Amino acid sequence: MTDYHPMWEDLGMDVETHDQLCAVLPQAFGDVYLSQENRPDAMAFWDMVVGEIHGIRPAELIEAQKNGQKVFGTFCVFVPDEVIIAANGIVTGLCGGSQFWVPAGEEVLPKNTCPLIKASVGARLGKTCPFFRIADMYVGETTCDGKKKAYEILAEDVPMHIMDLPQMKRECDYKKWEDEIRKFIKVVEDFTGNEITPEKLADAIKTVNAKRAAMKRVYECRKADKLPISGKDVLLMSQIAFFDDPKRCAEMCNKLADECEQRIADGVSVFPEGTKRIMITGTPMAIPNWKLHHIIETSGAAVVCEECCTGTRYFENMVDESGTTLDEQVTALSNRYMCNNCECFTPNPGRKEDILRLAKEYNVDGVIDAHLMFCNLYDTAGRGVASALADANIPCLTIETDYTDNDAEQLRTRVQAFIEMLD
Amino acid sequence: MTDYHPMWEDLGMDVETHDQLCAVLPQAFGDVYLSQENRPDAMAFWDMVVGEIHGIRPAELIEAQKNGQKVFGTFCVFVPDEVIIAANGIVTGLCGGSQFWVPAGEEVLPKNTCPLIKASVGARLGKTCPFFRIADMYVGETTCDGKKKAYEILAEDVPMHIMDLPQMKRECDYKKWEDEIRKFIKVVEDFTGNEITPEKLADAIKTVNAKRAAMKRVYECRKADKLPISGKDVLLMSQIAFFDDPKRCAEMCNKLADECEQRIADGVSVFPEGTKRIMITGTPMAIPNWKLHHIIETSGAAVVCEECCTGTRYFENMVDESGTTLDEQVTALSNRYMCNNCECFTPNPGRKEDILRLAKEYNVDGVIDAHLMFCNLYDTAGRGVASALADANIPCLTIETDYTDNDAEQLRTRVQAFIEMLD
């Protein structure tokens, strides 16, 4: 394995503290992932990526920067990657998924902030994540109170552009989001020095759509009676998709889909027959947050779908590729991104419709509505989700959790009781 | 005193539970307010209003409804009262300020929600507040995560209109707010059946400006060396202003200002010389939330200014009265309302500027930055506020509190230590 310490030092990282993270991650990954039996061979790619998660891709990004490319760090699936890619920029996700980063975040944020935000800010301020060091510009959005205010803190030492996401979904709001995308195009053009032409944007739209289509193929395989892949493995694929090159991501997801489709044809499954099928809905699960999936899949059930930003919301809905002018393309982008039924919107009936639709498509036995602690949006929406599922006679368990292991045993007990109840 | 029980029953209230609230309020008001010495005579009006707070004004509103007027309930100082008044509608505040209503709110909201939102929802669902029963339409806005989602719950059994407040303050955002005001005009016209003409809107703008000017006169008196009025009394004036008829409110505030100005001329003060002057900044204090003011003013200091929605943000900045067309008036309204430096905006440097300006204007010895629990916006902003005040050598105490008395003694200890430190 390459020694990335010189690179991390060049990035101005706190290498000593970062070594502590590097020391625990392989054990965690081994326990959660490598302990699984009969995994698809194609997962070797993602195992390799996680094995050197702060090495391989950061090194690629630094190389790209040397060639004049700019790296944009994002925190939300509303930011249109297509715009960045069209300007020869590179997108990297920045959401923090580890408790390791939370204490540094709590130095500047209230403890009553969701762990994802605390981890993200902590990873920046603690200088313990190369992606946060590499990104030339951060792109934020107005999706929740916590992020809005956290961006002000991050903006103190990194160039930050904020996109104002409308908080409703009327026709005028689709137009407002178009305006924000137009502003973003200008910002990205100025920052990269590259003009975004309709041709380049068309290519970028195709690239990202292809990535979505590839991810969707893998997800489609989870609709099979005999599940060819674990929920944990698909979650890992989705998590890494935020960091990887989109073309390679599509290639690897397609390879994985090929294998999963073959497994379905061959009747190969990673779960025993009759394993209960769980859909998770709620807040995102940023890498390396594998907590809930691990508990569910070591409690006798399988996760077959994630209705969340690290799940269906990331790849569902394609951008219309027929536009030939920037105006048409911007409209197409807005129309696609505004399909996302994040709870930041009020009202937000679309999410309940998505949950019921996906529960049927993936033939689920029960739904776990899981929120990161202090996410008021999803917590408050939980009542309506539970009620919609009750009306449809679909069992639902609502949980609130964070990145610590403190509640792991309690969660396991609740999840096991829920799964038993599904019999 | 009139027996309002028949009216409350007609309103479909839970009269028995409501009686419990009626039983405790006089004692609380007596302890906090009537215990003060040498209050301005003009405060008798507000004492009378509080004495029959769920009687006098509700009866007026019901009478107005019988005459065909519509009552609009609001939760935020961004909603332009002028539009409602121009359509011969009546505005009433709906924000809940008592722990009494919190448990009913917690039946449908996460406990990790700010007490103001829980109390507001609880007052509606528990049927224990006449104003919530009387309002024909509620008007919400997208100022925070908690309110956005709570409005969806309230909308289940009352007509609700939501205004989408931009989350930033660029030039385009002022235009977006204009569009929302235009939409609101249409909604109010349709709901009342009354056309909003430029003449009517001009009158309404003058009415609300006059109310603002009157409140400002009282506030100006607090800049005097010898304080003619307590902070508690001014807080009460501001709290009732959200519920009262705007012309009567202006009249009463002007009377109070007359008396305070005379007191200043006469050298009459309600505090001993050398009393430390405190400004409170932060989240709103809805009636009957007098907790922090009472602690401060019974700990040897005086509250001289509130930089919050139940303070300066409610009356500062006048609407330009020169517009003669609806377009000009809507622009003037947007320009005035967007001056409000609520922490819902990102970034929000204006609030820190306001705090520093007001600290100087009111000659304060220290600032208490007080947030309702689980208000992530103000909690996160607290770091920047403390830092701006430190840079200006103004002592600052940051506190987080709720509507219970559980932390009262701990708060008192902290406030006393802070005041002593100011010597």
XYZ file of N, CA and C in Angstrom, chain A residues 107-110 112-114 117 125 142-153 156 161-168 170 172-173 176 180 183 342-349 352 373-374 376-381 383 400, chain B residues 107-110 112-114 117 125 142-153 156 161-168 170 172-173 176 180 183 342-349 352 373-374 376-381 383 400:
330
model
N -16.981 21.853 18.735
C -16.244 23.014 19.264
C -16.848 24.328 18.770
N -17.495 24.287 17.626
C -18.077 25.530 17.078
C -19.581 25.460 16.870
N -20.150 24.261 16.955
C -21.590 24.101 16.720
C -22.276 23.639 18.000
N -23.574 23.974 18.144
C -24.316 23.455 19.300
C -24.335 21.917 19.281
N -26.767 20.215 20.036
C -28.081 19.894 19.462
C -28.096 20.073 17.951
N -27.033 19.691 17.287
C -26.967 19.761 15.827
C -26.820 18.338 15.319
N -27.327 18.069 14.155
C -27.298 16.690 13.666
C -25.854 16.264 13.445
N -23.858 17.202 10.182
C -23.330 18.566 10.084
C -22.120 18.733 10.999
N -12.561 21.663 10.102
C -11.807 22.438 11.087
C -10.720 21.610 11.764
N -29.634 25.892 0.848
C -30.447 26.278 2.005
C -31.488 25.198 2.324
N -30.998 23.979 2.555
C -31.939 22.880 2.780
C -32.344 22.702 4.240
N -31.526 23.159 5.163
C -31.951 23.048 6.568
C -31.255 24.102 7.417
N -31.843 24.365 8.565
C -31.320 25.396 9.461
C -29.861 25.121 9.819
N -29.584 23.875 10.191
C -28.240 23.527 10.651
C -27.188 23.784 9.590
N -27.468 23.344 8.358
C -26.479 23.533 7.299
C -26.327 25.002 6.936
N -27.458 25.709 6.845
C -27.393 27.139 6.494
C -26.409 27.886 7.383
N -26.516 27.641 8.690
C -25.660 28.389 9.611
C -24.239 27.801 9.661
N -24.129 26.495 9.487
C -22.793 25.874 9.489
C -21.969 26.382 8.304
N -22.642 26.637 7.183
C -21.914 27.136 6.006
C -21.252 28.480 6.299
N -21.882 29.274 7.167
C -21.274 30.565 7.504
C -19.937 30.356 8.219
N -19.891 29.308 9.030
C -18.641 29.010 9.750
C -17.594 28.486 8.767
N -15.737 30.929 6.574
C -14.687 31.774 7.152
C -13.311 31.428 6.603
N -19.971 28.985 -2.133
C -21.124 29.511 -2.874
C -22.372 28.824 -2.355
N -23.412 29.629 -2.080
C -24.663 29.060 -1.574
C -25.741 29.163 -2.646
N -26.454 28.079 -2.846
C -27.619 28.086 -3.735
C -28.867 28.134 -2.861
N -29.754 29.108 -3.159
C -30.966 29.250 -2.347
C -32.063 28.355 -2.902
N -32.232 27.207 -2.273
C -33.270 26.271 -2.705
C -34.634 26.786 -2.257
N -35.606 26.894 -3.191
C -36.955 27.277 -2.761
C -37.458 26.273 -1.726
N -38.314 26.738 -0.823
C -38.778 25.882 0.254
C -40.149 25.287 -0.048
N -40.660 25.581 -1.252
C -41.958 25.048 -1.653
C -41.831 24.498 -3.071
N -44.175 25.116 -5.899
C -45.151 25.647 -6.840
C -44.436 25.848 -8.178
N -43.749 28.498 -9.696
C -42.766 29.584 -9.599
C -41.470 29.113 -8.929
N -41.582 28.077 -8.092
C -40.379 27.612 -7.402
C -39.447 26.857 -8.341
N -37.589 29.567 -9.856
C -36.576 30.107 -8.941
C -35.333 29.220 -8.934
N -31.366 29.945 -9.845
C -30.200 29.596 -9.019
C -29.184 28.796 -9.833
N -27.299 31.199 -11.995
C -26.282 31.897 -11.189
C -25.091 30.971 -10.924
N -37.206 15.967 -0.689
C -36.556 16.228 0.601
C -37.572 16.891 1.528
N -37.459 16.628 2.824
C -38.392 17.231 3.783
C -38.123 18.726 4.001
N -37.166 19.282 3.305
C -36.957 20.732 3.415
C -38.118 21.492 2.777
N -38.914 20.820 1.968
C -40.059 21.485 1.341
C -41.281 21.449 2.254
N -42.108 22.472 2.149
C -43.397 22.477 2.843
C -44.485 22.940 1.909
N -45.578 22.189 1.764
C -45.734 20.825 2.255
C -44.938 19.868 1.378
N -44.920 18.600 1.747
C -44.063 17.653 1.031
C -44.753 16.299 0.859
N -45.931 16.303 0.242
C -46.662 15.031 0.102
C -45.903 14.022 -0.754
N -44.119 10.961 0.934
C -44.997 9.861 1.354
C -45.413 9.019 0.133
N -30.160 12.267 14.764
C -30.626 13.061 15.906
C -30.581 14.558 15.598
N -31.598 15.272 16.083
C -31.699 16.727 15.935
C -31.987 17.163 14.501
N -34.758 18.134 12.828
C -36.148 18.482 13.121
C -37.062 18.228 11.923
N -36.556 18.435 10.712
C -37.375 18.250 9.512
C -37.920 16.826 9.429
N -37.022 15.850 9.509
C -37.449 14.455 9.357
C -38.157 13.945 10.601
N -37.723 14.434 11.767
C -38.405 14.038 13.004
C -39.868 14.443 12.956
N -40.106 15.695 12.573
C -41.484 16.188 12.566
C -42.298 15.487 11.483
N -41.657 15.226 10.340
C -42.357 14.554 9.246
C -42.675 13.100 9.590
N -44.278 11.630 11.859
C -45.665 11.352 12.223
C -46.510 11.093 10.962
N -34.493 7.268 15.868
C -33.656 8.457 15.849
C -32.305 7.989 16.367
N -47.429 16.065 21.751
C -48.136 14.863 21.298
C -47.936 14.630 19.803
N -47.667 15.685 19.053
C -47.496 15.523 17.603
C -46.124 15.994 17.099
N -45.371 16.679 17.940
C -44.064 17.200 17.517
C -42.953 16.528 18.315
N -41.748 16.453 17.739
C -40.617 15.913 18.505
C -40.352 16.793 19.732
N -37.574 17.526 20.765
C -36.464 18.390 20.335
C -36.935 19.517 19.427
N -38.071 20.100 19.726
C -38.588 21.237 18.957
C -38.637 22.423 19.902
N -38.464 23.611 19.395
C -38.417 24.772 20.275
C -39.772 24.964 20.958
N -42.795 26.749 19.153
C -43.538 25.973 18.157
C -44.421 24.934 18.843
N -54.155 22.443 18.918
C -54.694 21.085 18.992
C -55.375 20.821 20.334
N -41.595 30.391 5.686
C -40.542 29.366 5.705
C -39.298 29.881 6.426
N -39.486 30.299 7.678
C -38.349 30.884 8.404
C -37.503 29.865 9.155
N -38.082 28.735 9.510
C -37.232 27.717 10.159
C -37.800 26.326 9.941
N -36.952 25.333 10.115
C -37.341 23.943 9.890
C -38.552 23.573 10.734
N -38.501 23.937 12.010
C -39.563 23.541 12.929
C -40.913 24.088 12.517
N -40.960 25.372 12.163
C -42.237 25.968 11.786
C -42.728 25.404 10.457
N -41.805 25.260 9.487
C -42.207 24.740 8.186
C -42.975 23.432 8.312
N -42.455 22.540 9.134
C -43.098 21.231 9.238
C -44.308 21.278 10.164
N -44.263 22.148 11.187
C -45.414 22.272 12.088
C -46.629 22.816 11.329
N -46.380 23.691 10.367
C -47.490 24.246 9.586
C -48.251 23.136 8.848
N -47.527 22.098 8.439
C -48.205 21.003 7.740
C -49.201 20.318 8.671
N -48.836 20.242 9.947
C -49.740 19.618 10.924
C -50.935 20.534 11.176
N -53.752 20.623 8.654
C -54.691 19.507 8.575
C -56.099 19.926 8.992
N -52.062 29.502 4.599
C -51.296 29.996 3.448
C -49.842 30.165 3.883
N -48.922 29.655 3.054
C -47.497 29.764 3.396
C -46.820 30.748 2.456
N -46.045 31.649 3.021
C -45.223 32.553 2.217
C -43.788 32.015 2.233
N -43.218 31.853 1.036
C -41.847 31.319 0.961
C -40.830 32.450 1.082
N -40.295 32.604 2.272
C -39.299 33.652 2.495
C -37.964 33.224 1.892
N -37.353 34.073 1.048
C -36.011 33.733 0.547
C -35.068 33.530 1.734
N -34.065 32.690 1.545
C -33.164 32.369 2.644
C -31.866 33.180 2.559
N -31.805 34.086 1.572
C -30.619 34.915 1.408
C -31.075 36.352 1.163
N -29.818 38.681 -1.441
C -29.275 39.296 -2.641
C -30.380 40.164 -3.253
N -31.933 39.779 -5.970
C -33.004 38.931 -6.511
C -33.940 38.445 -5.408
N -33.423 38.363 -4.182
C -34.258 37.868 -3.082
C -35.298 38.902 -2.660
N -37.933 38.316 -5.066
C -38.689 37.101 -4.748
C -39.706 37.382 -3.650
N -43.848 37.072 -3.500
C -44.634 36.407 -2.446
C -45.697 37.346 -1.891
N -48.531 37.454 -4.360
C -49.354 36.240 -4.221
C -50.240 36.339 -2.982
N -33.311 38.446 10.679
C -33.575 37.149 11.312
C -32.452 36.183 10.934
N -32.135 35.259 11.827
C -31.064 34.303 11.530
C -31.487 33.245 10.519
N -32.700 33.338 10.003
C -33.090 32.401 8.942
C -32.311 32.676 7.664
N -31.707 33.845 7.564
C -30.922 34.171 6.372
C -29.482 33.655 6.496
N -28.922 33.305 5.352
C -27.507 32.940 5.318
C -26.837 33.624 4.145
N -25.740 34.349 4.338
C -25.220 34.721 5.655
C -26.080 35.841 6.227
N -25.796 36.228 7.446
C -26.643 37.208 8.113
C -25.825 38.228 8.923
N -24.890 38.921 8.256
C -24.047 39.866 8.997
C -24.852 41.005 9.619
N -25.530 41.058 13.484
C -24.396 41.480 14.324
C -24.238 43.004 14.263
N -34.670 26.826 23.554
C -34.017 25.521 23.336
C -34.400 24.928 21.988
N -33.427 24.303 21.336
C -33.600 23.622 20.061
C -33.829 24.582 18.903
N -31.911 25.864 16.433
C -30.579 25.651 15.883
C -30.032 26.905 15.214
N -30.905 27.701 14.589
C -30.468 28.909 13.893
C -29.743 29.862 14.846
N -30.402 30.200 15.945
C -29.819 31.169 16.875
C -28.691 30.552 17.696
N -28.835 29.271 18.011
C -27.757 28.600 18.750
C -26.454 28.647 17.952
N -26.562 28.312 16.664
C -25.348 28.261 15.850
C -24.791 29.667 15.634
N -25.690 30.627 15.475
C -25.253 32.007 15.260
C -24.616 32.603 16.513
N -22.201 31.841 18.346
C -20.736 31.923 18.329
C -20.277 33.226 17.661
N -29.453 29.433 26.872
C -30.443 28.660 26.141
C -31.477 28.271 27.180
